[in-house]
CSV table of C-alpha atoms in Angstrom, one decimal:
chain,number,residue,atom,x,y,z
I,1,MET,CA,-16.7,-34.9,0.0
I,2,SER,CA,-13.3,-35.9,1.3
I,3,ALA,CA,-13.2,-38.7,3.9
I,4,GLY,CA,-13.6,-37.6,7.6
I,5,THR,CA,-15.7,-34.7,6.8
I,6,VAL,CA,-19.4,-34.6,7.5
I,7,ASP,CA,-22.0,-31.8,6.8
I,8,ARG,CA,-24.4,-31.4,9.8
I,9,THR,CA,-27.9,-30.4,9.4
I,10,ASP,CA,-27.0,-27.4,12.0
I,11,GLY,CA,-24.4,-26.1,9.5
I,12,THR,CA,-21.4,-27.1,11.4
I,13,GLN,CA,-18.7,-29.7,10.4
I,14,GLU,CA,-17.0,-32.6,11.6
I,15,GLY,CA,-13.3,-33.0,10.4
I,16,ASP,CA,-11.0,-34.9,12.6
I,17,GLY,CA,-9.7,-37.0,9.9
I,18,PRO,CA,-6.8,-36.0,7.6
I,19,GLY,CA,-9.1,-35.1,4.6
I,20,GLY,CA,-11.5,-33.1,6.9
I,21,ALA,CA,-8.5,-31.1,8.1
I,22,ALA,CA,-7.4,-30.6,4.8
I,23,VAL,CA,-10.9,-29.2,3.5
I,24,ARG,CA,-10.9,-26.9,6.6
I,25,ARG,CA,-7.8,-25.6,6.1
I,26,ARG,CA,-8.6,-24.9,2.3
I,27,GLU,CA,-11.7,-23.0,3.5
I,28,GLN,CA,-9.9,-21.1,6.1
I,29,ARG,CA,-7.6,-20.0,3.5
I,30,GLY,CA,-10.3,-18.7,1.4
I,31,TRP,CA,-12.0,-17.2,4.1
I,32,TYR,CA,-9.1,-15.2,5.1
I,33,PHE,CA,-9.3,-13.4,1.6
I,34,TYR,CA,-12.5,-11.9,2.1
I,35,ASP,CA,-10.8,-9.6,4.9
I,36,PHE,CA,-7.9,-9.1,2.5
I,37,ALA,CA,-10.6,-7.8,0.0
I,38,CYS,CA,-12.8,-5.5,2.1
I,39,SER,CA,-10.4,-4.0,4.6
I,40,VAL,CA,-9.1,-1.7,1.9
I,41,TYR,CA,-12.4,0.1,2.0
I,42,SER,CA,-12.1,0.3,5.7
I,43,THR,CA,-8.5,1.6,5.6
I,44,SER,CA,-8.2,3.6,2.5
I,45,VAL,CA,-12.1,4.7,2.2
I,46,LEU,CA,-13.4,5.0,5.7
I,47,THR,CA,-10.1,5.8,8.0
I,48,VAL,CA,-8.0,7.6,5.3
I,49,PHE,CA,-9.7,9.7,2.6
I,50,LEU,CA,-13.3,9.9,2.7
I,51,GLY,CA,-13.9,11.9,6.2
I,52,PRO,CA,-11.4,14.7,5.2
I,53,TYR,CA,-12.4,14.9,1.5
I,54,LEU,CA,-16.1,14.6,2.2
I,55,THR,CA,-15.6,17.4,4.9
I,56,THR,CA,-13.9,19.5,2.1
I,57,VAL,CA,-16.6,18.9,-0.3
I,58,ALA,CA,-19.3,19.9,2.2
I,59,LYS,CA,-17.5,23.0,3.3
I,60,ALA,CA,-17.4,23.9,-0.6
I,61,ALA,CA,-21.3,23.6,-0.4
I,62,ALA,CA,-21.7,25.5,2.7
I,63,ASP,CA,-23.2,28.8,3.3
I,64,ALA,CA,-21.3,31.9,5.1
I,65,ASP,CA,-22.0,30.4,8.6
I,66,GLY,CA,-20.5,26.8,7.5
I,67,PHE,CA,-23.8,25.0,7.3
I,68,VAL,CA,-25.2,22.9,4.7
I,69,HIS,CA,-28.9,22.2,4.5
I,70,PRO,CA,-29.8,18.7,3.4
I,71,LEU,CA,-33.6,18.5,3.4
I,72,GLY,CA,-33.7,21.8,4.8
I,73,ILE,CA,-32.1,20.8,8.0
I,74,PRO,CA,-29.1,23.0,9.4
I,75,VAL,CA,-26.0,21.0,9.8
I,76,ARG,CA,-22.5,22.0,10.4
I,77,ALA,CA,-20.4,20.9,7.5
I,78,GLY,CA,-17.6,19.4,9.6
I,79,SER,CA,-20.3,17.1,10.7
I,80,VAL,CA,-21.5,15.6,7.5
I,81,PHE,CA,-19.1,12.6,7.5
I,82,ALA,CA,-19.9,11.6,11.1
I,83,TYR,CA,-23.7,11.8,10.6
I,84,ALA,CA,-23.5,9.9,7.4
I,85,VAL,CA,-21.8,7.0,9.3
I,86,SER,CA,-24.5,7.1,12.1
I,87,VAL,CA,-27.3,7.2,9.4
I,88,SER,CA,-25.9,4.4,7.8
I,89,VAL,CA,-26.8,2.2,10.6
I,90,VAL,CA,-30.6,2.8,9.7
I,91,VAL,CA,-30.0,1.0,6.6
I,92,ALA,CA,-28.0,-1.9,8.4
I,93,VAL,CA,-30.4,-2.5,11.1
I,94,LEU,CA,-33.3,-3.1,8.5
I,95,VAL,CA,-31.1,-5.5,6.1
I,96,MET,CA,-28.7,-7.2,8.3
I,97,PRO,CA,-31.2,-9.4,10.6
I,98,LEU,CA,-33.3,-10.1,7.6
I,99,VAL,CA,-30.3,-11.4,5.7
I,100,GLY,CA,-28.9,-13.3,8.6
I,101,ALA,CA,-32.2,-15.0,9.1
I,102,VAL,CA,-32.6,-15.8,5.4
I,103,ALA,CA,-29.0,-17.2,5.2
I,104,ASP,CA,-29.5,-19.5,8.2
I,105,ARG,CA,-32.8,-20.6,7.1
I,106,THR,CA,-31.6,-21.5,3.6
I,107,GLY,CA,-28.1,-22.5,4.2
I,108,ARG,CA,-27.1,-20.2,1.1
I,109,LYS,CA,-24.5,-17.7,2.5
I,110,LYS,CA,-22.5,-17.4,-0.5
I,111,PRO,CA,-25.0,-15.8,-3.0
I,112,LEU,CA,-26.0,-13.3,-0.4
I,113,LEU,CA,-22.2,-12.4,0.5
I,114,ALA,CA,-21.5,-12.1,-3.2
I,115,ALA,CA,-24.5,-9.5,-3.6
I,116,ALA,CA,-23.6,-7.5,-0.6
I,117,ALA,CA,-20.0,-7.3,-1.6
I,118,TYR,CA,-20.3,-6.3,-4.8
I,119,THR,CA,-23.0,-3.8,-3.9
I,120,GLY,CA,-20.5,-2.3,-1.6
I,121,ALA,CA,-17.7,-2.6,-4.3
I,122,GLY,CA,-19.8,-0.9,-6.9
I,123,ALA,CA,-20.6,2.0,-4.3
I,124,THR,CA,-17.1,2.5,-3.5
I,125,ALA,CA,-16.0,2.7,-7.0
I,126,GLY,CA,-18.6,5.2,-7.7
I,127,MET,CA,-16.8,7.7,-5.3
I,128,PHE,CA,-14.6,8.3,-8.4
I,129,PHE,CA,-17.3,10.9,-9.2
I,130,LEU,CA,-17.6,13.0,-5.8
I,131,ASP,CA,-16.1,16.2,-6.7
I,132,GLY,CA,-17.0,19.9,-6.5
I,133,ASP,CA,-19.8,20.4,-3.9
I,134,ARG,CA,-21.4,17.0,-4.3
I,135,TYR,CA,-21.6,16.2,-0.6
I,136,LEU,CA,-24.9,14.6,-0.8
I,137,LEU,CA,-23.5,12.3,-3.5
I,138,GLY,CA,-20.7,11.2,-1.1
I,139,ALA,CA,-23.0,10.8,1.9
I,140,LEU,CA,-25.2,8.5,-0.1
I,141,LEU,CA,-22.5,6.3,-1.3
I,142,LEU,CA,-21.0,6.2,2.0
I,143,ILE,CA,-24.2,4.8,3.4
I,144,VAL,CA,-24.4,2.4,0.7
I,145,ALA,CA,-20.9,1.0,0.9
I,146,ASN,CA,-21.1,1.0,4.7
I,147,ALA,CA,-24.3,-0.7,4.9
I,148,ALA,CA,-23.3,-3.4,2.4
I,149,GLN,CA,-20.0,-3.9,3.9
I,150,SER,CA,-22.0,-4.7,7.1
I,151,VAL,CA,-24.2,-7.2,5.6
I,152,SER,CA,-21.4,-8.9,3.9
I,153,MET,CA,-19.4,-9.2,7.4
I,154,VAL,CA,-22.6,-11.0,9.0
I,155,LEU,CA,-22.4,-13.7,6.3
I,156,TYR,CA,-18.7,-13.6,6.3
I,157,ASN,CA,-18.5,-14.0,10.1
I,158,ALA,CA,-21.1,-16.6,10.4
I,159,TYR,CA,-18.7,-19.0,8.4
I,160,LEU,CA,-16.3,-18.9,11.3
I,161,PRO,CA,-17.9,-21.6,13.7
I,162,GLN,CA,-18.5,-23.8,10.6
I,163,ILE,CA,-14.9,-23.8,9.2
I,164,ALA,CA,-12.9,-23.7,12.5
I,165,GLU,CA,-13.1,-26.1,15.6
I,166,PRO,CA,-13.4,-24.4,19.0
I,167,HIS,CA,-9.6,-24.6,19.7
I,168,GLU,CA,-8.9,-23.2,16.3
I,169,ARG,CA,-11.0,-19.9,16.4
I,170,ASP,CA,-8.6,-17.7,18.0
I,171,ARG,CA,-5.8,-18.4,15.8
I,172,VAL,CA,-7.9,-18.5,12.5
I,173,SER,CA,-9.9,-15.2,13.6
I,174,SER,CA,-6.7,-13.3,14.3
I,175,ARG,CA,-5.2,-14.6,11.0
I,176,GLY,CA,-8.1,-13.1,9.1
I,177,TRP,CA,-7.7,-9.7,10.6
I,178,ALA,CA,-3.9,-10.0,9.9
I,179,PHE,CA,-4.7,-10.7,6.2
I,180,GLY,CA,-7.1,-7.7,6.0
I,181,TYR,CA,-4.2,-5.4,7.7
I,182,THR,CA,-1.7,-6.7,5.2
I,183,SER,CA,-3.9,-5.7,2.3
I,184,GLY,CA,-4.7,-2.2,3.8
I,185,ALA,CA,-0.9,-1.4,4.4
I,186,PHE,CA,0.1,-2.5,0.8
I,187,VAL,CA,-2.8,-0.4,-0.7
I,188,LEU,CA,-1.9,2.7,1.4
I,189,VAL,CA,1.6,2.5,0.1
I,190,LEU,CA,0.2,2.6,-3.3
I,191,ASN,CA,-2.0,5.4,-2.3
I,192,LEU,CA,0.8,7.3,-0.5
I,193,VAL,CA,2.9,7.2,-3.9
I,194,LEU,CA,-0.1,8.3,-5.9
I,195,TYR,CA,-1.2,11.2,-3.6
I,196,SER,CA,2.3,12.3,-2.7
I,197,GLY,CA,3.4,12.6,-6.4
I,198,HIS,CA,0.2,13.5,-7.9
I,199,GLU,CA,1.6,16.5,-9.9
I,200,SER,CA,4.3,14.2,-11.3
I,201,PHE,CA,1.6,12.0,-12.7
I,202,GLY,CA,0.0,15.1,-14.0
I,203,ILE,CA,-3.2,14.9,-12.1
I,204,SER,CA,-4.8,17.1,-9.4
I,205,GLU,CA,-4.9,16.6,-5.7
I,206,SER,CA,-8.6,15.9,-5.7
I,207,THR,CA,-8.4,13.4,-8.8
I,208,ALA,CA,-5.6,11.5,-6.8
I,209,VAL,CA,-8.0,11.1,-3.8
I,210,ARG,CA,-10.9,10.1,-6.0
I,211,ILE,CA,-8.7,7.6,-7.7
I,212,CYS,CA,-7.7,6.2,-4.1
I,213,LEU,CA,-11.4,5.9,-3.3
I,214,ALA,CA,-12.4,4.2,-6.5
I,215,SER,CA,-9.5,1.8,-6.5
I,216,ALA,CA,-10.5,0.4,-3.2
I,217,GLY,CA,-13.9,-0.6,-4.7
I,218,LEU,CA,-12.1,-2.5,-7.5
I,219,TRP,CA,-9.6,-4.1,-5.1
I,220,TRP,CA,-12.7,-5.3,-3.1
I,221,GLY,CA,-14.5,-6.7,-5.8
I,222,ALA,CA,-11.4,-8.5,-7.4
I,223,PHE,CA,-10.3,-10.5,-4.2
I,224,THR,CA,-13.8,-11.3,-3.3
I,225,LEU,CA,-13.6,-14.0,-5.9
I,226,VAL,CA,-11.2,-16.2,-3.9
I,227,PRO,CA,-13.7,-16.7,-0.9
I,228,LEU,CA,-16.4,-17.2,-3.4
I,229,ARG,CA,-14.5,-20.1,-4.9
I,230,ARG,CA,-13.3,-21.6,-1.9
I,231,LEU,CA,-16.3,-21.5,0.6
I,232,ARG,CA,-19.1,-23.9,0.8
I,233,ASP,CA,-22.9,-23.5,1.4
I,234,ARG,CA,-24.0,-26.1,4.0
I,235,ARG,CA,-27.3,-27.8,3.6
I,236,VAL,CA,-30.0,-26.7,6.1
I,237,GLY,CA,-32.0,-29.8,6.9
I,238,ALA,CA,-34.7,-29.2,9.3
I,239,ARG,CA,-34.2,-25.5,9.5
I,240,GLY,CA,-35.2,-25.2,5.6
I,241,GLY,CA,-38.4,-26.2,4.0
I,242,GLU,CA,-41.1,-24.8,2.0
I,243,GLY,CA,-40.9,-21.1,1.9
I,244,ALA,CA,-37.6,-20.8,3.5
I,245,GLY,CA,-36.2,-18.2,1.1
I,246,ARG,CA,-39.2,-15.9,1.1
I,247,VAL,CA,-39.1,-12.5,2.6
I,248,GLY,CA,-42.1,-12.9,5.0
I,249,ALA,CA,-40.8,-16.2,6.0
I,250,GLY,CA,-37.3,-14.6,6.9
I,251,TRP,CA,-39.2,-11.9,8.9
I,252,ARG,CA,-41.0,-14.6,10.7
I,253,HIS,CA,-37.7,-16.3,11.5
I,254,LEU,CA,-36.2,-13.1,12.6
I,255,ILE,CA,-38.9,-12.5,15.1
I,256,ALA,CA,-38.7,-16.2,16.5
I,257,THR,CA,-34.8,-15.4,16.6
I,258,VAL,CA,-35.1,-12.3,18.6
I,259,LYS,CA,-37.2,-14.3,21.1
I,260,ASP,CA,-34.8,-17.0,21.2
I,261,MET,CA,-31.9,-14.8,22.1
I,262,ARG,CA,-34.0,-13.9,25.2
I,263,ARG,CA,-33.1,-17.6,26.0
I,264,HIS,CA,-29.5,-16.8,26.1
I,265,PRO,CA,-28.9,-14.0,28.6
I,266,LEU,CA,-25.3,-14.4,28.9
I,267,THR,CA,-24.7,-14.3,25.3
I,268,LEU,CA,-26.7,-11.0,25.2
I,269,SER,CA,-24.6,-9.8,28.1
I,270,PHE,CA,-21.2,-10.2,26.0
I,271,LEU,CA,-23.2,-8.8,23.2
I,272,LEU,CA,-24.0,-5.7,25.1
I,273,ALA,CA,-20.7,-5.2,26.5
I,274,TYR,CA,-19.2,-5.6,22.5
I,275,LEU,CA,-21.6,-3.3,21.2
I,276,VAL,CA,-20.5,-0.5,23.8
I,277,TYR,CA,-16.7,-0.8,23.5
I,278,ASN,CA,-16.5,-1.7,19.8
I,279,ASP,CA,-18.7,1.4,19.1
I,280,GLY,CA,-15.7,3.6,20.6
I,281,VAL,CA,-13.2,1.5,18.4
I,282,GLN,CA,-15.3,2.0,15.2
I,283,THR,CA,-15.8,5.5,15.9
I,284,VAL,CA,-12.0,6.1,16.5
I,285,ILE,CA,-11.3,4.4,13.0
I,286,SER,CA,-13.5,6.4,11.2
I,287,GLN,CA,-13.0,9.9,12.7
I,288,ALA,CA,-9.3,9.8,13.4
I,289,SER,CA,-8.2,11.3,10.1
I,290,VAL,CA,-11.0,14.1,10.6
I,291,TYR,CA,-9.4,14.8,14.1
I,292,GLY,CA,-5.9,14.8,12.6
I,293,SER,CA,-6.7,17.1,9.6
I,294,GLU,CA,-9.5,19.5,11.2
I,295,GLU,CA,-8.1,19.7,14.9
I,296,LEU,CA,-4.3,18.9,14.5
I,297,GLY,CA,-3.8,20.6,11.3
I,298,LEU,CA,-2.0,17.7,9.5
I,299,ASP,CA,-1.7,17.3,6.3
I,300,GLN,CA,-2.8,14.3,4.3
I,301,THR,CA,0.6,12.6,3.7
I,302,THR,CA,1.0,12.7,7.5
I,303,LEU,CA,-2.3,11.1,7.9
I,304,ILE,CA,-1.7,8.4,5.3
I,305,THR,CA,1.7,7.5,6.8
I,306,ALA,CA,0.0,7.6,10.4
I,307,ILE,CA,-2.7,5.1,9.3
I,308,LEU,CA,-0.1,3.1,7.3
I,309,LEU,CA,1.9,2.4,10.6
I,310,VAL,CA,-1.5,1.5,12.4
I,311,GLN,CA,-1.8,-1.1,9.6
I,312,VAL,CA,1.6,-2.6,10.0
I,313,LEU,CA,1.6,-2.8,13.7
I,314,ALA,CA,-2.1,-4.0,13.6
I,315,VAL,CA,-0.8,-7.2,11.9
I,316,ALA,CA,1.7,-7.7,14.8
I,317,GLY,CA,-0.9,-6.6,17.4
I,318,ALA,CA,-3.6,-9.2,16.0
I,319,LEU,CA,-1.0,-12.0,15.9
I,320,GLY,CA,0.5,-11.3,19.3
I,321,MET,CA,-2.9,-11.0,21.3
I,322,GLY,CA,-3.9,-14.0,19.5
I,323,ARG,CA,-0.9,-15.8,21.2
I,324,LEU,CA,-1.5,-14.0,24.3
I,325,ALA,CA,-5.1,-15.4,24.3
I,326,GLN,CA,-3.8,-18.9,24.2
I,327,ARG,CA,-1.9,-18.3,27.6
I,328,PHE,CA,-4.5,-16.1,29.5
I,329,GLY,CA,-7.8,-16.5,27.8
I,330,ALA,CA,-9.4,-14.3,25.2
I,331,LYS,CA,-11.6,-12.4,27.9
I,332,ARG,CA,-8.6,-11.3,29.8
I,333,THR,CA,-6.8,-10.2,26.8
I,334,ILE,CA,-9.7,-8.2,25.4
I,335,LEU,CA,-9.9,-6.4,28.9
I,336,GLY,CA,-6.5,-5.6,28.7
I,337,SER,CA,-6.8,-4.2,25.4
I,338,LEU,CA,-9.6,-2.1,26.4
I,339,ALA,CA,-7.5,-0.7,29.3
I,340,ALA,CA,-5.2,0.3,26.7
I,341,TRP,CA,-7.7,1.9,24.7
I,342,THR,CA,-8.9,4.1,27.5
I,343,LEU,CA,-5.3,5.6,27.9
I,344,THR,CA,-4.7,6.1,24.5
I,345,ILE,CA,-7.7,8.1,23.5
I,346,GLY,CA,-7.5,10.0,27.0
I,347,ALA,CA,-3.9,10.8,25.8
I,348,GLY,CA,-5.4,11.8,22.2
I,349,TYR,CA,-7.0,14.7,23.7
I,350,PHE,CA,-3.7,16.6,24.6
I,351,LEU,CA,-2.0,16.2,21.6
I,352,PRO,CA,-0.4,19.5,20.3
I,353,ALA,CA,-1.5,20.8,17.0
I,354,GLY,CA,1.2,20.7,14.1
I,355,GLU,CA,3.3,18.0,15.8
I,356,PRO,CA,3.2,14.9,13.4
I,357,VAL,CA,5.4,12.8,15.8
I,358,TRP,CA,2.7,12.7,18.8
I,359,PHE,CA,0.3,11.8,16.1
I,360,TYR,CA,2.4,8.9,15.0
I,361,ALA,CA,2.9,7.9,18.8
I,362,LEU,CA,-0.9,7.8,19.1
I,363,ALA,CA,-1.1,5.7,15.9
I,364,ALA,CA,1.2,3.2,17.0
I,365,ALA,CA,-0.5,2.9,20.3
I,366,ILE,CA,-3.9,2.1,18.5
I,367,GLY,CA,-2.4,-0.2,16.1
I,368,LEU,CA,-1.0,-2.6,18.8
I,369,VAL,CA,-4.4,-3.2,20.2
I,370,LEU,CA,-6.7,-2.5,17.4
I,371,GLY,CA,-6.5,-5.8,15.4
I,372,GLY,CA,-6.1,-8.0,18.5
I,373,SER,CA,-9.3,-6.6,20.3
I,374,GLN,CA,-11.5,-7.0,17.2
I,375,ALA,CA,-10.2,-10.5,16.3
I,376,LEU,CA,-10.6,-11.9,19.7
I,377,SER,CA,-14.1,-10.3,20.1
I,378,ARG,CA,-15.1,-12.1,17.1
I,379,SER,CA,-13.7,-15.5,18.0
I,380,LEU,CA,-15.1,-15.3,21.7
I,381,PHE,CA,-18.6,-14.6,20.4
I,382,SER,CA,-18.4,-17.6,17.8
I,383,HIS,CA,-18.3,-19.8,21.3
I,384,LEU,CA,-21.3,-18.0,22.6
I,385,VAL,CA,-23.6,-18.6,19.4
I,386,PRO,CA,-26.1,-21.7,19.1
I,387,ARG,CA,-25.3,-24.1,16.6
I,388,GLY,CA,-27.3,-23.5,13.2
I,389,LYS,CA,-28.1,-19.8,14.1
I,390,GLU,CA,-24.6,-18.2,13.3
I,391,ALA,CA,-25.7,-15.6,10.7
I,392,GLU,CA,-28.6,-14.5,12.6
I,393,TYR,CA,-26.5,-13.9,15.9
I,394,PHE,CA,-23.7,-12.4,14.0
I,395,SER,CA,-26.1,-9.8,12.3
I,396,VAL,CA,-26.8,-8.6,15.6
I,397,TYR,CA,-23.1,-8.7,16.3
I,398,GLU,CA,-22.1,-7.1,13.3
I,399,MET,CA,-24.5,-4.0,13.9
I,400,SER,CA,-21.9,-2.3,15.8
I,401,ASP,CA,-18.9,-3.4,13.9
I,402,ARG,CA,-16.8,-1.9,11.0
I,403,GLY,CA,-18.0,1.7,11.7
I,404,MET,CA,-21.6,0.8,11.5
I,405,SER,CA,-22.4,1.6,15.0
I,406,TRP,CA,-24.6,4.7,15.3
I,407,LEU,CA,-24.2,5.9,18.9
I,408,GLY,CA,-20.3,6.8,18.6
I,409,PRO,CA,-20.4,8.8,15.4
I,410,LEU,CA,-23.6,10.5,16.6
I,411,VAL,CA,-22.1,11.5,19.9
I,412,PHE,CA,-18.8,12.5,17.9
I,413,GLY,CA,-20.9,14.6,15.7
I,414,LEU,CA,-23.1,16.2,18.3
I,415,ALA,CA,-20.0,17.1,20.7
I,416,TYR,CA,-18.5,18.8,17.7
I,417,GLN,CA,-21.8,20.6,16.7
I,418,LEU,CA,-22.3,21.9,20.0
I,419,THR,CA,-18.7,22.9,20.9
I,420,GLY,CA,-17.0,23.3,17.6
I,421,SER,CA,-14.1,21.4,18.9
I,422,TYR,CA,-13.0,18.1,17.6
I,423,ARG,CA,-11.0,17.6,21.1
I,424,ASP,CA,-14.1,17.4,22.9
I,425,ALA,CA,-15.3,15.2,20.4
I,426,ILE,CA,-12.4,12.6,20.7
I,427,ILE,CA,-12.6,12.8,24.3
I,428,SER,CA,-16.4,11.8,24.6
I,429,LEU,CA,-15.4,8.4,23.2
I,430,VAL,CA,-13.4,7.5,26.5
I,431,ALA,CA,-16.7,6.6,28.0
I,432,PHE,CA,-17.5,3.6,25.6
I,433,PHE,CA,-14.3,1.9,26.6
I,434,ALA,CA,-14.6,2.5,30.4
I,435,VAL,CA,-18.3,1.5,30.1
I,436,GLY,CA,-17.3,-1.6,27.8
I,437,PHE,CA,-14.7,-2.8,30.2
I,438,ALA,CA,-17.0,-2.8,33.2
I,439,LEU,CA,-19.8,-4.7,31.2
I,440,LEU,CA,-17.2,-7.4,30.0
I,441,VAL,CA,-15.8,-7.9,33.4
I,442,ARG,CA,-19.2,-9.4,34.6
I,443,VAL,CA,-19.9,-11.8,32.0
I,444,PRO,CA,-19.0,-15.2,32.9
I,445,VAL,CA,-17.9,-16.5,29.7
I,446,ARG,CA,-17.5,-20.2,30.6
I,447,ARG,CA,-21.0,-20.7,32.0
I,448,ALA,CA,-22.1,-18.6,28.6
I,449,VAL,CA,-20.4,-21.1,26.3
I,450,GLU,CA,-21.8,-23.9,28.1
I,451,ALA,CA,-25.5,-22.3,28.1
I,452,ALA,CA,-25.0,-21.8,24.2
I,453,GLY,CA,-24.6,-25.8,24.1
I,454,ASN,CA,-21.0,-25.4,22.8
I,455,PRO,CA,-17.8,-27.2,24.1
I,456,VAL,CA,-15.7,-25.1,26.3
I,457,PRO,CA,-12.1,-24.4,25.4
I,458,GLU,CA,-9.4,-25.1,27.7
I,459,ARG,CA,-8.5,-21.3,27.8
I,460,ILE,CA,-11.3,-18.5,27.4
């Protein structure tokens, strides 16, 4: 081990010496690449292609009234995608806390990260076989991929307080998001070339979409190799012991963790605010393409170009908001982004159909606040987690992340189910940002950091 680096039994790392700083930077660079790997799924699959395509597949299987009947339940075909995203949280809720408890108790995050990543990548690659009227296959693969990504993000995020000192976390977290949006933008360019020129490539539009979906899984799997080589497992010390890796021990430890979280009410207050406003963020991400195609009548090329614009501006937004946080603090910067989100989604209700320029304007506004609000929320939460319990606490954090929140998609799907209007569905999401803003304002973050037993940064 390099000089100046000491692994503690709580999983954190001291690295004040030159050797320790070099080790941290190496791990940080490897850590960035998991965002680079899996963000293509979030962008190409969840945000761009799968929503409109799965809706088309469901409509092909629908009856004369526009309903499909999974398990005999009448479901409007246009709601299938939103409901599948919502149902996926059930799997995540069952798996994420258990994985977090086992990871913290054994200290073996990396094998669990590999298992989750390649499960998600495999399910995504399997979307190549989604054609005809196989909407149930599409919904199943979506549920598996979303749950697997969410589990992997628990483990990925839990590395942040171990590989970055407190004063580094806003910067490191923002760079991770920037890496993710960079890869998303690059792959979207390739997707746009393939989709727009599918006839010149001698393939159908449906085949082009399925190739774009499957290629995201291959990308995810390939670039996951980088963090698996760079990141290190920390020894657990007193938190391990006999039976630490058994499932029963994991569940017992999870119950103890839930009880322990009640001892940190300020951390829970931030989590509540985050769960609310990020529910809105993730629902906008997952449903924007459906809104653009079904309500505004925009073609797939326009949607891809708009999401590409989001990716490019999100890189600048993540880095720019990271700098704002250094000046004004993460909490104030997040609050400013939530105000911008509220205005943007409210304006989205009034977008005229068939006018791509206004949809591009909406995409630009979303891109500027998207990456920064997510990156700073992650780094702020890392200060509020008691040492040695990173994966367990991040498992709760992750329940609302990456499109895995259940309430937003459910509200969106129900609003469309009841009204038949995607405008009514999109405007319902404003409440998530307004309520999240009100809850976050009330959180005394400095006291929360102190109560978690962590050093308080100069600006937070």
